[in-house]
Every structure is written in C-alpha cells, then in structure tokens.
JSON list of C-alpha atoms in Angstrom, two decimals:
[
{"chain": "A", "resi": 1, "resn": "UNK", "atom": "CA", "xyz": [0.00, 0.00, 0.00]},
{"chain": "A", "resi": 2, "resn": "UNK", "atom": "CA", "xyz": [2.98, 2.15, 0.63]},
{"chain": "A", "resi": 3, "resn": "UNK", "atom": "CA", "xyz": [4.14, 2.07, -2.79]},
{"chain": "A", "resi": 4, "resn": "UNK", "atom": "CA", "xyz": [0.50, 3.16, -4.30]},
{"chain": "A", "resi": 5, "resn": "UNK", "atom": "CA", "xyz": [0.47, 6.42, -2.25]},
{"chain": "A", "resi": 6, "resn": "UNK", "atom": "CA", "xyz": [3.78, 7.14, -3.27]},
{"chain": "A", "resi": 7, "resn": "UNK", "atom": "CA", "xyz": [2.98, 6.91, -7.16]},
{"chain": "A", "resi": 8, "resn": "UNK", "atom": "CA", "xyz": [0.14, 9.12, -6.63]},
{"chain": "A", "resi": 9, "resn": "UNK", "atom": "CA", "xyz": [1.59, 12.01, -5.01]},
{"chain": "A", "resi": 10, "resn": "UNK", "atom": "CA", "xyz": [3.86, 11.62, -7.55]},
{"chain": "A", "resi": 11, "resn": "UNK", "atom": "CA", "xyz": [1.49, 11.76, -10.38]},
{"chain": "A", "resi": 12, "resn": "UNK", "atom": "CA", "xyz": [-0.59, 14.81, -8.73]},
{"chain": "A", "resi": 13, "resn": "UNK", "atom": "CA", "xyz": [3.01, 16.92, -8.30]},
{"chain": "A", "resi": 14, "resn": "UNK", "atom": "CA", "xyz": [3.33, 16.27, -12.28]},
{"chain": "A", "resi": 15, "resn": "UNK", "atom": "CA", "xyz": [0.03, 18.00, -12.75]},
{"chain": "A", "resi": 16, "resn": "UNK", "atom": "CA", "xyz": [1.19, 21.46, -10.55]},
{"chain": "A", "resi": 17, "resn": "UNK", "atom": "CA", "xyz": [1.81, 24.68, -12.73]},
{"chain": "A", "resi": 18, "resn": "UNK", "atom": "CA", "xyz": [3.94, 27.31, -10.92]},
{"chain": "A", "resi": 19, "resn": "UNK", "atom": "CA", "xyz": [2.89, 30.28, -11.01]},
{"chain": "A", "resi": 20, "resn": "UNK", "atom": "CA", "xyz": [3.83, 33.83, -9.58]},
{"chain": "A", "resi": 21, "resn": "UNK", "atom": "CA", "xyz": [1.44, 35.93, -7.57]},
{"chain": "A", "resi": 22, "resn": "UNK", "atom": "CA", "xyz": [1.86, 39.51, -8.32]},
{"chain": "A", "resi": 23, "resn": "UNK", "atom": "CA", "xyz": [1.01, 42.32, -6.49]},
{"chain": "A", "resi": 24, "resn": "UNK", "atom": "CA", "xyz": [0.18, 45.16, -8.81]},
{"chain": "A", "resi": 25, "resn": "UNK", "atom": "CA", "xyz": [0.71, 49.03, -8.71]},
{"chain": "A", "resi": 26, "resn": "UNK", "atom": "CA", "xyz": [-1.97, 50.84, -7.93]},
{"chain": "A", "resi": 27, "resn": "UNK", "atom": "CA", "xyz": [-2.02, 53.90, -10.52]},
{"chain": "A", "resi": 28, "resn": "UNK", "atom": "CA", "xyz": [-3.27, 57.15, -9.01]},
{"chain": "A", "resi": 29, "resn": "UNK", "atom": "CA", "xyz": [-3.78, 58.77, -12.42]},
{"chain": "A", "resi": 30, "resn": "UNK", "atom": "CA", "xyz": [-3.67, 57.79, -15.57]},
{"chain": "A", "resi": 31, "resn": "UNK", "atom": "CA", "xyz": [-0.80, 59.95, -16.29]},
{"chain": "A", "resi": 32, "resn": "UNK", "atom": "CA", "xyz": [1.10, 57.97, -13.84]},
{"chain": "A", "resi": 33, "resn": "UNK", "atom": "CA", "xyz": [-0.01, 54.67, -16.06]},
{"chain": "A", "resi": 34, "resn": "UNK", "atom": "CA", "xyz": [1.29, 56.83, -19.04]},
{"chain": "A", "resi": 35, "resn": "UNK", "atom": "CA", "xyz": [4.73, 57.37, -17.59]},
{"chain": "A", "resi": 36, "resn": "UNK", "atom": "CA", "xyz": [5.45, 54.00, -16.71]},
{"chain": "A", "resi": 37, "resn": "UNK", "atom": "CA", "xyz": [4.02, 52.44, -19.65]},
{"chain": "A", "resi": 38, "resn": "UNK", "atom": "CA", "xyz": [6.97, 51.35, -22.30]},
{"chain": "A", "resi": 39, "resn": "UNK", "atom": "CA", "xyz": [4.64, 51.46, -24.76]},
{"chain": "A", "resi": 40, "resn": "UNK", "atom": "CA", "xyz": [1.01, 53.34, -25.44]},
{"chain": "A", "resi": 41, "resn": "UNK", "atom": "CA", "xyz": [-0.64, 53.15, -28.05]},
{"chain": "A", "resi": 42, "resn": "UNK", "atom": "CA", "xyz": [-4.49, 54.33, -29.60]},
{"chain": "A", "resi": 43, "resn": "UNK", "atom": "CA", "xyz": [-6.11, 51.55, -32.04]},
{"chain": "A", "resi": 44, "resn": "UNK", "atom": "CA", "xyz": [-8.48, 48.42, -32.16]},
{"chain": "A", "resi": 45, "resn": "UNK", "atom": "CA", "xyz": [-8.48, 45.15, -30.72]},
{"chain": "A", "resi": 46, "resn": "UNK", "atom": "CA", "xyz": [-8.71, 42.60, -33.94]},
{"chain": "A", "resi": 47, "resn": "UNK", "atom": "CA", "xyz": [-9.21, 39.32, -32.47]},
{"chain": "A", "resi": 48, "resn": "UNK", "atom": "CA", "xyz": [-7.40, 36.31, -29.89]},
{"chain": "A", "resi": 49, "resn": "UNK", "atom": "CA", "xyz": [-4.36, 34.75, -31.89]},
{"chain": "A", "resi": 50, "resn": "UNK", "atom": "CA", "xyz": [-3.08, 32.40, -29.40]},
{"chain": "A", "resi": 51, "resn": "UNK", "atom": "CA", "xyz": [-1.97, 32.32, -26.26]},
{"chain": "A", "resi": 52, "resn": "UNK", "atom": "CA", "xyz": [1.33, 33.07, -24.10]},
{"chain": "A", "resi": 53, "resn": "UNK", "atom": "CA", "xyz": [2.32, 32.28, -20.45]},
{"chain": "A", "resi": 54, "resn": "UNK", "atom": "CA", "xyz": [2.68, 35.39, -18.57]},
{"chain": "A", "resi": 55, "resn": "UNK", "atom": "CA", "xyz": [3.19, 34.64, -14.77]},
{"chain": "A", "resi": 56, "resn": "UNK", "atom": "CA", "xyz": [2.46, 30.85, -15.15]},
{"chain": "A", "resi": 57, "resn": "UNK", "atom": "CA", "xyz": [-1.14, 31.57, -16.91]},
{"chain": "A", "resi": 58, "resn": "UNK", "atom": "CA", "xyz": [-1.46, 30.64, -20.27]},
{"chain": "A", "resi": 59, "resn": "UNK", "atom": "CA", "xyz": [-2.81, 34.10, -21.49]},
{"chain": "A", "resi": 60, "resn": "UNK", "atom": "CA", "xyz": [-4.81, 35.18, -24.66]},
{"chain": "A", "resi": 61, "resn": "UNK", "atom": "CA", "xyz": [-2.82, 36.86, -26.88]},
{"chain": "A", "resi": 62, "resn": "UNK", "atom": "CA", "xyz": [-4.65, 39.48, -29.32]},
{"chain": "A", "resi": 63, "resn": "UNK", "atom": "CA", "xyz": [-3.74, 40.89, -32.27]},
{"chain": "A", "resi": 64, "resn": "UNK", "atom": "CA", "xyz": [-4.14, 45.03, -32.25]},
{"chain": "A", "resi": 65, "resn": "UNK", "atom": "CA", "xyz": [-4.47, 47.21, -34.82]},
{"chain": "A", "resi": 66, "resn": "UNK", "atom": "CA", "xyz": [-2.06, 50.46, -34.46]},
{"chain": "A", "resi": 67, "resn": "UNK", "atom": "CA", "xyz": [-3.49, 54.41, -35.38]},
{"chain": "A", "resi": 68, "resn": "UNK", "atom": "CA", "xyz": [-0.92, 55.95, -33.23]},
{"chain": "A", "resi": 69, "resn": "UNK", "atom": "CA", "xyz": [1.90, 55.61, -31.32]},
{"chain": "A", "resi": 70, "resn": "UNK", "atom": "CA", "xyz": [1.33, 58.15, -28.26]},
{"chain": "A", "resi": 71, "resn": "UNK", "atom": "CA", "xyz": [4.33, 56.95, -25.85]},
{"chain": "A", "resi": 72, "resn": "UNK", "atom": "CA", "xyz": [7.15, 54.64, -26.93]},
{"chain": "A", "resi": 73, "resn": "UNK", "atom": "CA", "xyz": [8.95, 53.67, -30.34]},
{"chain": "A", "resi": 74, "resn": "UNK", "atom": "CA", "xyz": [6.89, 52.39, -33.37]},
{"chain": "A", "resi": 75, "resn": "UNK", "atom": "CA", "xyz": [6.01, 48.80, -33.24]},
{"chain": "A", "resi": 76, "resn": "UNK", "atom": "CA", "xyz": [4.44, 48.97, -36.29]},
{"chain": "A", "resi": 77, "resn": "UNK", "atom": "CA", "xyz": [0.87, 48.72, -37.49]},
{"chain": "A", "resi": 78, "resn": "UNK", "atom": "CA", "xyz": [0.01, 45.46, -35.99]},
{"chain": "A", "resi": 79, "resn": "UNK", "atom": "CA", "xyz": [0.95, 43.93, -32.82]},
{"chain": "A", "resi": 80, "resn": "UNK", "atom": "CA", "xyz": [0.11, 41.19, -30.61]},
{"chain": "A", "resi": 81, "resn": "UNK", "atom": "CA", "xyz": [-0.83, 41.76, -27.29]},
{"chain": "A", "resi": 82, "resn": "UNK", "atom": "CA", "xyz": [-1.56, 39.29, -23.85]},
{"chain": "A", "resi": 83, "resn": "UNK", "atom": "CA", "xyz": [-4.10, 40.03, -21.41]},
{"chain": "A", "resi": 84, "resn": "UNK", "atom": "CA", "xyz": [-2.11, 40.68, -18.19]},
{"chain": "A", "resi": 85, "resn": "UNK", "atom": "CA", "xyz": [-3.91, 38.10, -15.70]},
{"chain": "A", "resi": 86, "resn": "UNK", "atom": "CA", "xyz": [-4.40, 38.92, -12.01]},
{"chain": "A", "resi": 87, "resn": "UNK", "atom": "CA", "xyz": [-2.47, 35.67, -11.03]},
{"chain": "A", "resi": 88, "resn": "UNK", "atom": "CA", "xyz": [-3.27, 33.85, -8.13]},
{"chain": "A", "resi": 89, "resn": "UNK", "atom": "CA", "xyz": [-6.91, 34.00, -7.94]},
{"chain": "A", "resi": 90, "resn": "UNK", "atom": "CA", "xyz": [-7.79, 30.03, -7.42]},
{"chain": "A", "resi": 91, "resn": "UNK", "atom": "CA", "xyz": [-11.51, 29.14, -8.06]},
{"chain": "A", "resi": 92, "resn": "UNK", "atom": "CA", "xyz": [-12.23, 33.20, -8.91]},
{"chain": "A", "resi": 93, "resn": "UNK", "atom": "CA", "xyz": [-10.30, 32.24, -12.15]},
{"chain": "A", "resi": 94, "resn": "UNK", "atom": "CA", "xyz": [-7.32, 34.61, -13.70]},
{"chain": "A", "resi": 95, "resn": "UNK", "atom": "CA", "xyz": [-9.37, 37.36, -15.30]},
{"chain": "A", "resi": 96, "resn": "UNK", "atom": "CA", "xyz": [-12.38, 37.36, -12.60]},
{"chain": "A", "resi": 97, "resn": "UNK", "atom": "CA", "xyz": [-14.28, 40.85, -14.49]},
{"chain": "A", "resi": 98, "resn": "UNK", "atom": "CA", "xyz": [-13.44, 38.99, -17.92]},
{"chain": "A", "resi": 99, "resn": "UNK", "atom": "CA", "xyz": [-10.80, 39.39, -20.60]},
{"chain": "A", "resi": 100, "resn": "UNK", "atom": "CA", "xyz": [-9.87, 43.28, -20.20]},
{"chain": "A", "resi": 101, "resn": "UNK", "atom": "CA", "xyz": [-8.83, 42.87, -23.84]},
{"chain": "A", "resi": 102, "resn": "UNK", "atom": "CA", "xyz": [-12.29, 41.61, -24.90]},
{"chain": "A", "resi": 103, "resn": "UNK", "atom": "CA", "xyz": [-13.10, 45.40, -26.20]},
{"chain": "A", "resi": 104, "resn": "UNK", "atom": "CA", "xyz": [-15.07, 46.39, -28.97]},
{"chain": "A", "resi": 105, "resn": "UNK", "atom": "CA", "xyz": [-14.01, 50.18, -30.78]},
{"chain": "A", "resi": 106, "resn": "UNK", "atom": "CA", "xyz": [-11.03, 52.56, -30.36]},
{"chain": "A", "resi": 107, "resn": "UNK", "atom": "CA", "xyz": [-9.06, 51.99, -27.32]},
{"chain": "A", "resi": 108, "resn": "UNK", "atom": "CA", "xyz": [-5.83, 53.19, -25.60]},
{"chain": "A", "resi": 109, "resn": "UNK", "atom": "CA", "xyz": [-3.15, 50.51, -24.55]},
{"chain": "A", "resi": 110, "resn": "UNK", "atom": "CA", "xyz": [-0.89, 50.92, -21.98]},
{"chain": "A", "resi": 111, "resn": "UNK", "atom": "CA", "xyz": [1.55, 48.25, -22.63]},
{"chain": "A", "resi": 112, "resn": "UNK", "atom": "CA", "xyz": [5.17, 46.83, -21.23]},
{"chain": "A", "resi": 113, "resn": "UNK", "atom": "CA", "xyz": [7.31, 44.36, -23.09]},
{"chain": "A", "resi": 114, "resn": "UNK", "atom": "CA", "xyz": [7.72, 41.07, -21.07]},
{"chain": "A", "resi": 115, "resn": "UNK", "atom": "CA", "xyz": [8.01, 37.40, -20.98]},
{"chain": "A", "resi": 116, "resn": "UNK", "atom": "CA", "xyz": [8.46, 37.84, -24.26]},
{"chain": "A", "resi": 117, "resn": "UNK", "atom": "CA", "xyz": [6.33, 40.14, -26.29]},
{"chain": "A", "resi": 118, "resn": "UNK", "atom": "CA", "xyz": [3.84, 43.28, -25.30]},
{"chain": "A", "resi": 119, "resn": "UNK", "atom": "CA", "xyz": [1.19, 42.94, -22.30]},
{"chain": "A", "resi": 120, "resn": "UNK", "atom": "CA", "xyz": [-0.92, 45.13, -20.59]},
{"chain": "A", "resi": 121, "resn": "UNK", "atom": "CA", "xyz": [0.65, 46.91, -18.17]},
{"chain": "A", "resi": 122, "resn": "UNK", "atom": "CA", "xyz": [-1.13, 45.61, -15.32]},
{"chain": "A", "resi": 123, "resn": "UNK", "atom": "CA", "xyz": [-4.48, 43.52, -15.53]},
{"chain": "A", "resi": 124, "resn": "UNK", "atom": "CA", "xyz": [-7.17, 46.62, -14.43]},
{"chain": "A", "resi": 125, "resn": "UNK", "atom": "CA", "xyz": [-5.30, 49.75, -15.86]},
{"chain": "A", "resi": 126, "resn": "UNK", "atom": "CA", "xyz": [-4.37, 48.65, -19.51]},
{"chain": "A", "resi": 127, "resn": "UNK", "atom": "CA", "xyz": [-7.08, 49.38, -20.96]},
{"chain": "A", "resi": 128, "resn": "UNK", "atom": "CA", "xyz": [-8.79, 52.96, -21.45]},
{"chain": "A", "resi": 129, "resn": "UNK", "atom": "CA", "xyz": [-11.62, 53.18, -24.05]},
{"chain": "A", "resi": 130, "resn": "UNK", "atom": "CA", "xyz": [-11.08, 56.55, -26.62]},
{"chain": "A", "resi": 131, "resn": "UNK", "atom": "CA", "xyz": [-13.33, 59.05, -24.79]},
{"chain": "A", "resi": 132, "resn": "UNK", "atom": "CA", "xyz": [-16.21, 60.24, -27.18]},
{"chain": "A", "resi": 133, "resn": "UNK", "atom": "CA", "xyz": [-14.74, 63.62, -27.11]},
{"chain": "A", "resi": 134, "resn": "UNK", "atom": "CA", "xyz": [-11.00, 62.74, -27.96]},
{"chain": "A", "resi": 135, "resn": "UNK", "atom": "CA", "xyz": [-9.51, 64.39, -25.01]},
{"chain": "A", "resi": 136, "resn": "UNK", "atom": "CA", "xyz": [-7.03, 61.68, -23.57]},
{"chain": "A", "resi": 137, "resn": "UNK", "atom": "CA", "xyz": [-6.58, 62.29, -19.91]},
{"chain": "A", "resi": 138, "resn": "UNK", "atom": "CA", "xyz": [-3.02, 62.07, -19.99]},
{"chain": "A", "resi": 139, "resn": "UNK", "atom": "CA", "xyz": [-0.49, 64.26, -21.70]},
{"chain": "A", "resi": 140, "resn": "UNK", "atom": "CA", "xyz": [2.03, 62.97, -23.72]},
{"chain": "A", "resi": 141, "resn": "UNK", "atom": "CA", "xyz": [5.94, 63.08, -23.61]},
{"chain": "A", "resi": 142, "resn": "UNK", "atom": "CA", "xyz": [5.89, 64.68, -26.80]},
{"chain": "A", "resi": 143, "resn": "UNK", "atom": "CA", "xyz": [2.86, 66.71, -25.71]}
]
C-alpha cells in the first residue's frame, strides 16, 4: 500500500503549474499609467491569436491594430498583445471581471514588453476606451 500512495503524489506533483502571484501598482492617475508604460498606443483590438504564459497563466494573446503611437517607439501597425492576468486567484479564475482585452471600438493601450512580447501593463489599468470627445486624460511626452 505504501508504494500506491507514493505513485500518486507523484502523479498529482506532475500535474502542478507554478505560477507567480503579483502584487500590482496601484495607478493614481492615468498619467502615472502613461509614464510607466513602455509602450502606449491608440487603435483596435482585432481578435485572440493564441496564447502566451505570462506569470504561469497561459494568457490570450490578441492581435491590435495600431493608429498611433502616443508613448514609446513604433512597433508597427500590428501587434500582438496578452491580457495581463491577475495571477493567483484560485476558483475566482485569472481574469475574474473577464478578458480586459475583450473590447469592442477605439481603445488606448498601456503596454510593457515582457516574458516575451507586449502585455498590458497591469491587468485593471491597460485598458482605457477613446473618450467620445478625444480628449485623452493624460499628456504625452511629446505633448
């Protein structure tokens, strides 16, 4: 009997993923999510791609259409971006208020280049949708 217990501990450690628990910033302002942002840019959210482990989750990756570069160097016209998960959430699942890429129209990304490729910056202040009147509340380095 010894040597059954053994063999399944052994076979439920195989099935573990790590995975880091992060504790995010806290942005006061979305100027302050500007400025530590490597990369922001205004554009649409095309559609999931794949997926890419960020922080042990195996995150959807979507593919973004650029219209402007507003903080950062040019990526280019297209990029692919992963949904920063909260990480560590158990049962509450990794993105608990939904995909916070899962946009429809003109958004602002506030991105940083990890594990990787581009991901939101963290998983609640990524995302900003274009205000109807085009005033960004932020003001850019070039600005």
């Amino acid at each position: 009997m010894p040597l059954v217990a053994a063999l399944v501990a052994v076979s439920l450690t195989g099935c573990v993923t790590q995975q880091t628990c992060v504790s995010w910033v806290d942005y006061e302002t979305t100027q302050d999510t500007y400025d530590d942002a490597q990369l922001v840019v205004r554009g649409t959210v095309d559609r999931i791609v794949g997926t890419r482990g960020v922080y042990g989750v195996a995150a959807p990756v979507h593919r973004v259409e650029v219209e402007e570069v507003l903080g950062g160097d040019d990526p280019g016209s297209v990029i692919e971006v992963a949904s920063t998960p909260m990480t560590c959430m158990g049962d509450a699942g990794e993105y608990p208020d939904g995909d916070p890429l899962a946009v429809d129209g003109e958004v602002v990304l506030f991105l940083t280049d990890s594990e990787g490729g581009w991901r939101l910056i963290t998983p609640f202040d990524g995302v900003l949708p274009v205000p109807e009147n085009g005033v960004l509340p932020f003001v850019p380095a070039d600005g």
